[in-house]
Tab-separated table of C-alpha atoms and ligand atoms in Angstrom:
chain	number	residue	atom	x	y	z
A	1127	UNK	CA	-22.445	-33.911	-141.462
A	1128	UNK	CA	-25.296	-31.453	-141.101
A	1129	UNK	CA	-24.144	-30.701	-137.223
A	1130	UNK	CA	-20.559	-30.860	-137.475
A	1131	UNK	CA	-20.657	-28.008	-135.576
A	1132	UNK	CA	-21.821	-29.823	-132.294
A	1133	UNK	CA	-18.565	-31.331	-132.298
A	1134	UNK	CA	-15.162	-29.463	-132.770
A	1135	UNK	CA	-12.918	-31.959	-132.407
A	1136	UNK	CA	-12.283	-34.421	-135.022
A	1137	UNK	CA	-10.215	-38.160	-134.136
A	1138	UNK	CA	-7.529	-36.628	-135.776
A	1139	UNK	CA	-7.531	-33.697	-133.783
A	1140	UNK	CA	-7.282	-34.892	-130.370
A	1141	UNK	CA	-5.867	-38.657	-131.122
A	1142	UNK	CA	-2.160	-39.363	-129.384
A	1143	UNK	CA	0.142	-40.538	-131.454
A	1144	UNK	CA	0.968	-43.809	-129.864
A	1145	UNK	CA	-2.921	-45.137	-130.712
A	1146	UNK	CA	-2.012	-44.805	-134.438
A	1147	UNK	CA	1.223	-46.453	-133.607
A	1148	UNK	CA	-0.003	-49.364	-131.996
A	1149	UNK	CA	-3.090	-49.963	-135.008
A	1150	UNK	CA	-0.580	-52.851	-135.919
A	1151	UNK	CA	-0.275	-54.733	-133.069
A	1152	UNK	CA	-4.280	-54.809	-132.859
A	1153	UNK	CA	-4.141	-56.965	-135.656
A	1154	UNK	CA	-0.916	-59.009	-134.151
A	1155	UNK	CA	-2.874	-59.403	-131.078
A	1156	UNK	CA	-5.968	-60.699	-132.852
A	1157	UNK	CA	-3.837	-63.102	-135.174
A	1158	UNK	CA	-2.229	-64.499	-132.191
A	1159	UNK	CA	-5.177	-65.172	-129.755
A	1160	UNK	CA	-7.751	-66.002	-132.343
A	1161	UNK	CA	-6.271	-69.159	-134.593
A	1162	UNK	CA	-5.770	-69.498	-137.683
A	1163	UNK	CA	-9.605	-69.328	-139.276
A	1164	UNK	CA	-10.430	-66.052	-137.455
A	1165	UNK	CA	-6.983	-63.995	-138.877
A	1166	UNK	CA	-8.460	-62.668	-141.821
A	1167	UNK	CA	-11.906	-61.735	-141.144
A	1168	UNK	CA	-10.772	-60.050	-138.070
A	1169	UNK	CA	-8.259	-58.049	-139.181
A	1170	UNK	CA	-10.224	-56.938	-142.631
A	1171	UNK	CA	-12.792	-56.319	-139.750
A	1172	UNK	CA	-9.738	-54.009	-138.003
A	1173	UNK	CA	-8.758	-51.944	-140.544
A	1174	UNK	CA	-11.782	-51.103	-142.246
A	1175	UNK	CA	-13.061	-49.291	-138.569
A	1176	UNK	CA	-12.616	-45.560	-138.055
A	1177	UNK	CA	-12.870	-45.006	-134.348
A	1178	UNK	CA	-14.561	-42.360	-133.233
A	1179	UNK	CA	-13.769	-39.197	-131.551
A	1180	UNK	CA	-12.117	-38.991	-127.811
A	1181	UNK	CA	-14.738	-36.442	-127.377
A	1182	UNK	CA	-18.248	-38.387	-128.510
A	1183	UNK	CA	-16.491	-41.663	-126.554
A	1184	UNK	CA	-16.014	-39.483	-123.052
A	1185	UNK	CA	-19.027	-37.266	-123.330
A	1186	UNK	CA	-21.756	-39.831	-124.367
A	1187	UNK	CA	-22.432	-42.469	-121.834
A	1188	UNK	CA	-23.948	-44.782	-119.649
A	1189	UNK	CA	-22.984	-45.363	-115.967
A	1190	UNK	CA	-26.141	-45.126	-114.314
A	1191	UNK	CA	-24.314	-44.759	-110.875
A	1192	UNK	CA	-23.904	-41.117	-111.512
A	1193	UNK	CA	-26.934	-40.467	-113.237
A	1194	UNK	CA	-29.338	-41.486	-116.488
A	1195	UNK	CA	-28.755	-38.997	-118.739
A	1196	UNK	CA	-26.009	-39.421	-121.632
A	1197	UNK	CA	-23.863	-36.033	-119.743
A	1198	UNK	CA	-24.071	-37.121	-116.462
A	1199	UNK	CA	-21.272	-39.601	-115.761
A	1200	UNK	CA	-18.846	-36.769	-117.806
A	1201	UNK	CA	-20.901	-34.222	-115.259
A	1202	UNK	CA	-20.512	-35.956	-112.032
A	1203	UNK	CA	-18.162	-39.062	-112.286
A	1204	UNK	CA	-14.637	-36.873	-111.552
A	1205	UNK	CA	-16.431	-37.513	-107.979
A	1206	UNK	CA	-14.913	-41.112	-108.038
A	1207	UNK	CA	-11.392	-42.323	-106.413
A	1208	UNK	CA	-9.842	-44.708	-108.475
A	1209	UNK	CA	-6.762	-44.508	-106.492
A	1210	UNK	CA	-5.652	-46.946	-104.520
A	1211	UNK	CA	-7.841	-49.666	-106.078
A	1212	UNK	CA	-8.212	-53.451	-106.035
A	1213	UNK	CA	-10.646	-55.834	-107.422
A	1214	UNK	CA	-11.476	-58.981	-104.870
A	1215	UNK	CA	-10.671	-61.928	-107.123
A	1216	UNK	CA	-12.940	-64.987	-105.399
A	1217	UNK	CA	-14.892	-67.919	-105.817
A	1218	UNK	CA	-13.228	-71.347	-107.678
A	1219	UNK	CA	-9.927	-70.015	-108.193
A	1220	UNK	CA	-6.270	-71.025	-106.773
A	1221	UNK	CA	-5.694	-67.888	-105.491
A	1222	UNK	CA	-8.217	-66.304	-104.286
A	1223	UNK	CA	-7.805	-62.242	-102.875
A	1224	UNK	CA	-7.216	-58.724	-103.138
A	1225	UNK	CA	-5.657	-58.104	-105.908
A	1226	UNK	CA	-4.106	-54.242	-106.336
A	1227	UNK	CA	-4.448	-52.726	-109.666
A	1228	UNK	CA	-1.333	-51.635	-109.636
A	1229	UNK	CA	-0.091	-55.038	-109.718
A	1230	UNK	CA	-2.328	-56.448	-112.226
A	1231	UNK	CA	-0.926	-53.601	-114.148
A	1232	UNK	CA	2.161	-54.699	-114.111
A	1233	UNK	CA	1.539	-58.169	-114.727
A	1234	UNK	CA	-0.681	-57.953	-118.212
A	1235	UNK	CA	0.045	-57.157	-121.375
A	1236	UNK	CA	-1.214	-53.489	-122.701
A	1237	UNK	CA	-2.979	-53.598	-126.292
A	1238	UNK	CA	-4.791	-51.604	-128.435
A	1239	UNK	CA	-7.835	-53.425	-129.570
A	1240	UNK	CA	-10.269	-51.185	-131.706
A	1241	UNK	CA	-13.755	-52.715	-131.370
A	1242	UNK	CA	-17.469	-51.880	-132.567
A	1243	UNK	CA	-19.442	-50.586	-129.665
A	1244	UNK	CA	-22.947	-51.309	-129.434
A	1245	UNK	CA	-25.643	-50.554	-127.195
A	1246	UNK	CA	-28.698	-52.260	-126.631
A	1247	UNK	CA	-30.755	-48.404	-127.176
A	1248	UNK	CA	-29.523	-49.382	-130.629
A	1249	UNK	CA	-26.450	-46.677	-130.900
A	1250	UNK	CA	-23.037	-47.446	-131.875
A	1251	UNK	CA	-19.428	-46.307	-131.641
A	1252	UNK	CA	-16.270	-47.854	-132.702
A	1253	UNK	CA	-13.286	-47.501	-129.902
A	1254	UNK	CA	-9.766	-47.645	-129.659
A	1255	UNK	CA	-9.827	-49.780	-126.358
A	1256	UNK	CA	-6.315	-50.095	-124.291
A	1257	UNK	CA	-6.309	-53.140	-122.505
A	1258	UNK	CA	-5.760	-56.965	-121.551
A	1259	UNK	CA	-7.435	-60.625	-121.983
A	1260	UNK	CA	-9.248	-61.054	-119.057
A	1261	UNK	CA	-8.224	-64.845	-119.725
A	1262	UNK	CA	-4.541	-63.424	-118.570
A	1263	UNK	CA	-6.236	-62.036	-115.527
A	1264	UNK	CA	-8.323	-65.190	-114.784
A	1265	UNK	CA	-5.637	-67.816	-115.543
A	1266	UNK	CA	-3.280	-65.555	-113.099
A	1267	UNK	CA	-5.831	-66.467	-110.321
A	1268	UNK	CA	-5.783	-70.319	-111.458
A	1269	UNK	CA	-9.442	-71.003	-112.519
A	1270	UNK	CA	-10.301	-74.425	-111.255
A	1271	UNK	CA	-11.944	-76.768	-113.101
A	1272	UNK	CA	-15.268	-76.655	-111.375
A	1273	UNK	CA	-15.561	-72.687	-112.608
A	1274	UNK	CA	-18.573	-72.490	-115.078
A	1275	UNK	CA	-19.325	-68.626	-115.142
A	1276	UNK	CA	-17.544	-65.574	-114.112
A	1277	UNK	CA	-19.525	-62.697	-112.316
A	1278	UNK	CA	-18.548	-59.302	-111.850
A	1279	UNK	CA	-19.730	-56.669	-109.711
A	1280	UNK	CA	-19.134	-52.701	-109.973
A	1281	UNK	CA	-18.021	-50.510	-106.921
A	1282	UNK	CA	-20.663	-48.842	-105.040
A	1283	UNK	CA	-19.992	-45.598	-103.316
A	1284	UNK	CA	-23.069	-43.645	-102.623
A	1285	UNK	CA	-20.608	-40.298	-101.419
A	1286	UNK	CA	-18.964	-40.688	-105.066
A	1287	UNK	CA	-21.974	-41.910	-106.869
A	1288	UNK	CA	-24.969	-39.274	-106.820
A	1289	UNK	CA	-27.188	-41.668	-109.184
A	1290	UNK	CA	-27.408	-44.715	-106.866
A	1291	UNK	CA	-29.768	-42.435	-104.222
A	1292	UNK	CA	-32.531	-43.871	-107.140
A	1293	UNK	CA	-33.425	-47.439	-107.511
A	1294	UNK	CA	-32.993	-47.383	-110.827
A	1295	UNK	CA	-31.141	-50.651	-111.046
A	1296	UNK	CA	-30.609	-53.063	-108.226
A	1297	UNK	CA	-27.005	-51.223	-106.889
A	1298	UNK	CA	-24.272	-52.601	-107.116
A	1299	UNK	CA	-24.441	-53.195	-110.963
A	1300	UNK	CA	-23.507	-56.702	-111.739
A	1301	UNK	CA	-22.941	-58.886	-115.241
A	1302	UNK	CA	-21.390	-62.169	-115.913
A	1303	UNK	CA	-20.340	-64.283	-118.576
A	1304	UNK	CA	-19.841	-68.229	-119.189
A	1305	UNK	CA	-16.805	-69.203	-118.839
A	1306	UNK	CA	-15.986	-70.007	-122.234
A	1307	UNK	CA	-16.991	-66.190	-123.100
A	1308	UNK	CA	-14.974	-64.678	-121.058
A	1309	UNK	CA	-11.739	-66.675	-121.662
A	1310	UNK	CA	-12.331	-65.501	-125.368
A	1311	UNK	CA	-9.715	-63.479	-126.989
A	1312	UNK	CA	-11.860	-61.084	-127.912
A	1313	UNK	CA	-12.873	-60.224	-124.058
A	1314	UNK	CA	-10.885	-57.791	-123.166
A	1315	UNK	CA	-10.137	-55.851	-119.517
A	1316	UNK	CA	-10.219	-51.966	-120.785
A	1317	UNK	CA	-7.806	-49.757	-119.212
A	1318	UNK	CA	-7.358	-47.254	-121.531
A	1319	UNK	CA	-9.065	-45.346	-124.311
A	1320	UNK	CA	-6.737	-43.720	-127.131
A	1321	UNK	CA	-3.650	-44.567	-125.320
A	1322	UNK	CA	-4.538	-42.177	-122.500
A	1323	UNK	CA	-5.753	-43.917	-119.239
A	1324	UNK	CA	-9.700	-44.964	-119.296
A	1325	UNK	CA	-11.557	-41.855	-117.837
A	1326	UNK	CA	-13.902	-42.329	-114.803
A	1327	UNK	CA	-16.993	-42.442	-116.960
A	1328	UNK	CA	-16.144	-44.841	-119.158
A	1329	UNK	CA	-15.423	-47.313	-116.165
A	1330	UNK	CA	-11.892	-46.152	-114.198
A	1331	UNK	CA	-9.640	-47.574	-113.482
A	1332	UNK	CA	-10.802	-51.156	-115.035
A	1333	UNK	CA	-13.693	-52.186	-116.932
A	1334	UNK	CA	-15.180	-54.947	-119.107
A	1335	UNK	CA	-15.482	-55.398	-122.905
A	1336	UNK	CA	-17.090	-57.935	-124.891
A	1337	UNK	CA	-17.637	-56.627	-128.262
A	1338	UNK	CA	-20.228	-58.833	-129.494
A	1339	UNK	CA	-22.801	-58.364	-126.637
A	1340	UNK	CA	-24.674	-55.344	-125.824
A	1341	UNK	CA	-23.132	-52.593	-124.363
A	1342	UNK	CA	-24.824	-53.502	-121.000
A	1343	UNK	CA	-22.642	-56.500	-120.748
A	1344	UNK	CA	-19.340	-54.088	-120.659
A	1345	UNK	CA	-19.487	-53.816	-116.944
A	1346	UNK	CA	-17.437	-50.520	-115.273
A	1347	UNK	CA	-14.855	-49.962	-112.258
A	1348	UNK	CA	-14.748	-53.163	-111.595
A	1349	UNK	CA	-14.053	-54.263	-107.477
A	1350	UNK	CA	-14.891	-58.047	-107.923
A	1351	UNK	CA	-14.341	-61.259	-109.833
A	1352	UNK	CA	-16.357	-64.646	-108.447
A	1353	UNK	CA	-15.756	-67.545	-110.341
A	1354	UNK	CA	-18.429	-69.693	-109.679
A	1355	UNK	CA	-20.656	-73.066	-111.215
A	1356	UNK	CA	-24.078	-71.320	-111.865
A	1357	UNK	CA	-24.794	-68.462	-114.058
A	1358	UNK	CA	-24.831	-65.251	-112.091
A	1359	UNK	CA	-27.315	-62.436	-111.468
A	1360	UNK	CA	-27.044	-59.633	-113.948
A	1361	UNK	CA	-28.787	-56.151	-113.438
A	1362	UNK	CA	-30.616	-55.210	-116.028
A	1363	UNK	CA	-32.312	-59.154	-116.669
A	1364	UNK	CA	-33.468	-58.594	-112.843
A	1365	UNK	CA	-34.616	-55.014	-113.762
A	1366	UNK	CA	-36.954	-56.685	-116.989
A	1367	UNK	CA	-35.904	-60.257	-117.336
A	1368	UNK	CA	-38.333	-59.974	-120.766
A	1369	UNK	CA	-36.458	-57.204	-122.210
A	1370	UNK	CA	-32.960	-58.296	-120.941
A	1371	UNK	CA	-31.342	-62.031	-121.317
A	1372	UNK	CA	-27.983	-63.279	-119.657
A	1373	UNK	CA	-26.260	-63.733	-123.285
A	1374	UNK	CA	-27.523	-60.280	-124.937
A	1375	UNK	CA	-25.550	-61.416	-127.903
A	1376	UNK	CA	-25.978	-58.373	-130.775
A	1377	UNK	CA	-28.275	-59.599	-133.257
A	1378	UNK	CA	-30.199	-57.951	-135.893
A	1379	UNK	CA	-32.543	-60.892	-136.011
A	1380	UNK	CA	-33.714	-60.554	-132.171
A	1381	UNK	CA	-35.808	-57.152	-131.639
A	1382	UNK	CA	-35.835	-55.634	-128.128
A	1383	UNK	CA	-39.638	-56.172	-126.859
A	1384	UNK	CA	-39.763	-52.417	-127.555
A	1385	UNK	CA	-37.288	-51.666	-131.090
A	1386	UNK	CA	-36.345	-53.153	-133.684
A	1387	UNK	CA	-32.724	-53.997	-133.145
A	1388	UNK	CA	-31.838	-54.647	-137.322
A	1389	UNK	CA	-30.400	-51.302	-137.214
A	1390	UNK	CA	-28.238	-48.721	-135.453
A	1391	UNK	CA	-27.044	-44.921	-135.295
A	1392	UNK	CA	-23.866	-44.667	-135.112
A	1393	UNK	CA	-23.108	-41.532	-132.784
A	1394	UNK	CA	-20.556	-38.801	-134.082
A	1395	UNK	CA	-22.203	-38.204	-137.661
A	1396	UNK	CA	-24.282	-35.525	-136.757
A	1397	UNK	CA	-28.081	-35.526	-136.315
A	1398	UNK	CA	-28.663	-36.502	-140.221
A	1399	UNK	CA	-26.496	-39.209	-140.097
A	1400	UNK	CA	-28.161	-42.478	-141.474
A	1401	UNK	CA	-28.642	-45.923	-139.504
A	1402	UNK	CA	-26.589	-48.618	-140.726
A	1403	UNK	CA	-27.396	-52.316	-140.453
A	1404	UNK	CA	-26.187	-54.267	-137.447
A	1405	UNK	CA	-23.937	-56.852	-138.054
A	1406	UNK	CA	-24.731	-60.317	-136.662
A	1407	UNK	CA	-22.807	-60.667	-133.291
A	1408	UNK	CA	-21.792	-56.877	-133.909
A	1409	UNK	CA	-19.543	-58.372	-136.705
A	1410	UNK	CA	-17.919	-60.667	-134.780
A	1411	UNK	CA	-19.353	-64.058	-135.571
A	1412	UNK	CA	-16.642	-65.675	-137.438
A	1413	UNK	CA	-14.830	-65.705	-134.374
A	1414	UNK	CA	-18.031	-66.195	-131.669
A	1415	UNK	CA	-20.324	-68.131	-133.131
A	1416	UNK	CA	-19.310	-71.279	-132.209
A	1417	UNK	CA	-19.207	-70.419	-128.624
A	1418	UNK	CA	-23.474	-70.673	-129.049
A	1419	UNK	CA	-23.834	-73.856	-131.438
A	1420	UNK	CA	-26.622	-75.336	-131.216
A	1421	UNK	CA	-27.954	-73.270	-128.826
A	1422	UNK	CA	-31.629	-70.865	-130.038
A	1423	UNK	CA	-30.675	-67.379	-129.971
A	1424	UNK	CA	-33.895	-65.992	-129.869
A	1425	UNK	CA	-34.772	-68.262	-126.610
A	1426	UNK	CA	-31.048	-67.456	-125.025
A	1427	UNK	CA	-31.370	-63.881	-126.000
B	992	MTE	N1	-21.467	-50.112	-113.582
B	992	MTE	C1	-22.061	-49.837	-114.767
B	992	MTE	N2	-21.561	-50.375	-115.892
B	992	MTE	C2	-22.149	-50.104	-117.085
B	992	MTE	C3	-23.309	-49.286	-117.156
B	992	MTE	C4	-23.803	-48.728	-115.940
B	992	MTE	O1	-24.821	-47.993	-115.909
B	992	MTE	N3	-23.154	-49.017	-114.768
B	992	MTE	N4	-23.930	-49.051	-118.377
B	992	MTE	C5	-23.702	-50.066	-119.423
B	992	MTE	C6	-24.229	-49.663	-120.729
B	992	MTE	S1	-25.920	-49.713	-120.935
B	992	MTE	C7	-23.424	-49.321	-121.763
B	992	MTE	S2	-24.040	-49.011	-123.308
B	992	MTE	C8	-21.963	-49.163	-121.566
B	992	MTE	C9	-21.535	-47.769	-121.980
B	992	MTE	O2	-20.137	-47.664	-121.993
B	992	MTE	P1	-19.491	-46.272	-122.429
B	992	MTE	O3	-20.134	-45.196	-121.606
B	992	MTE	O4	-18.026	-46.420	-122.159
B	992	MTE	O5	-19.789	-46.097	-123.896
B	992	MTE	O6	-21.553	-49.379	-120.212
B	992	MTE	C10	-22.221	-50.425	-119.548
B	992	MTE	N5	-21.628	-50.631	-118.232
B	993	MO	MO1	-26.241	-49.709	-123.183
């Protein structure tokens, strides 16, 4: 509270109505795609999160494409067309192709799905996502049976993109999931961010979210979708394979070769504000955990 002054604008302040309108049919969303053993804990989960501002979710971020520090993508990523788009849809699916994102608008379901955001620098937001299953998305291509793993890769547009001149990451950014993760109800396709469409640095006009992984795993402007039978490349395990696994599951029990990852900041408190523990899975293991039984977390990290 000591800074409040840093930032002017409350949630309350600059929230549209229609994301306090929809809070509900979070929670009907949840109950309907998560069965019958992960209602309650998810929606306690729900209501108990206060999101935080529009202004500390669009002004803090990371999209390396147009630049490292936490300003830059606000800075520089207006520089980005998002208009027309399509995301190539490939690999072991029915119908493989271009897909226009105006279509796949009209074809999914919009929620509002307020999630815990954390990042692997151990910092944390909650957000008021807008969005779809990606399992809608992927069944709508027909996944065929084969399909183990989905991979996605970002756009990359070095006249839009000032940050990808440095080889900080291998360009284009790309992340992938098992299959199983990503037809999770959880995994959502974020299109929006407090009802208002999802601003260019927070991954227009499309981007991933999987609220249990690290925030690296939430892969932005999103151009294409391979289904495939072996796990895919991800950037930041070929950047440091050590430091950076495929599953990067949230877990307080796993430090980062660098941190300790038992904690987090949560950003919008001001500079006082105190760490608070991190929740196994980011708080979402009664409904994940199963997807890794059996399985050693600190060896699949
Ligand atoms: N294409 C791309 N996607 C990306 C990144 C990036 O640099 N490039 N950064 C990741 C990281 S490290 C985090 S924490 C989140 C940040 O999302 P946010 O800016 O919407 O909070 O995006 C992820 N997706
Ligand atoms: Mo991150």
């Amino acid at each position: 509270m000591a800074h409040r002054w840093i930032n002017t604008l409350t949630h309350d302040d600059v929230t549209p109505l229609a994301a306090f309108m929809n809070r509900r049919s979070v929670m009907a969303g949840l109950a309907a795609g998560v069965g019958l053993a992960g209602i309650g804990g998810a929606a306690q989960a729900q209501d108990a999160l206060e999101p935080n501002s529009y202004e500390d979710i669009t002004q803090y971020n990371n999209y390396y494409e147009f630049g490292t520090g936490k300003n830059d993508p606000a800075a520089n990523a207006h520089m980005l067309t998002t208009e027309p788009w399509s995301v190539k849809i490939d690999g072991l699916v029915d119908k493989p192709g271009d897909y226009a994102m105006a279509d796949i608008m009209d074809a999914m379901t919009i929620e509002e799905r307020i999630y815990r955001f954390r990042c692997v620098e151990a910092w944390s937001m909650v957000i008021p996502w807008n969005g779809f299953e990606l399992a809608d998305l992927l069944t709508m291509a027909g996944v065929q049976t084969d399909a183990k793993y989905v991979a996605f890769e970002t756009a990359l547009r070095p006249d839009e993109m000032p940050g990808v001149r440095f080889p900080v990451l291998d360009w284009p950014y790309v992340e992938g999931l098992r299959l199983d993760e990503a037809m999770h109800p959880l995994t959502i396709m974020a299109t929006g961010i407090y009802g208002k469409p999802i601003p260019n640095q927070n991954g227009a006009p499309m981007r991933l979210v999987v609220p249990w992984k690290y925030g690296f795993k939430s892969i932005k402007s999103i151009v294409r979708i391979t289904l495939t039978d072996k796990e895919p490349p991800t950037s930041w395990n070929k950047a440091n394979a050590r430091e950076y696994g495929f599953y990067s599951n949230v877990n307080p029990e796993v430090d980062h070769p660098r941190w300790s990852q038992a904690s987090e900041r949560p950003i919008g408190g001001g500079l006082f504000a105190k760490r608070k523990p991190t929740l196994m899975m980011n708080g979402y293991a009664d409904e994940v955990a199963g997807l890794y039984d059996g399985m050693d977390l600190k060896v699949h990290f």
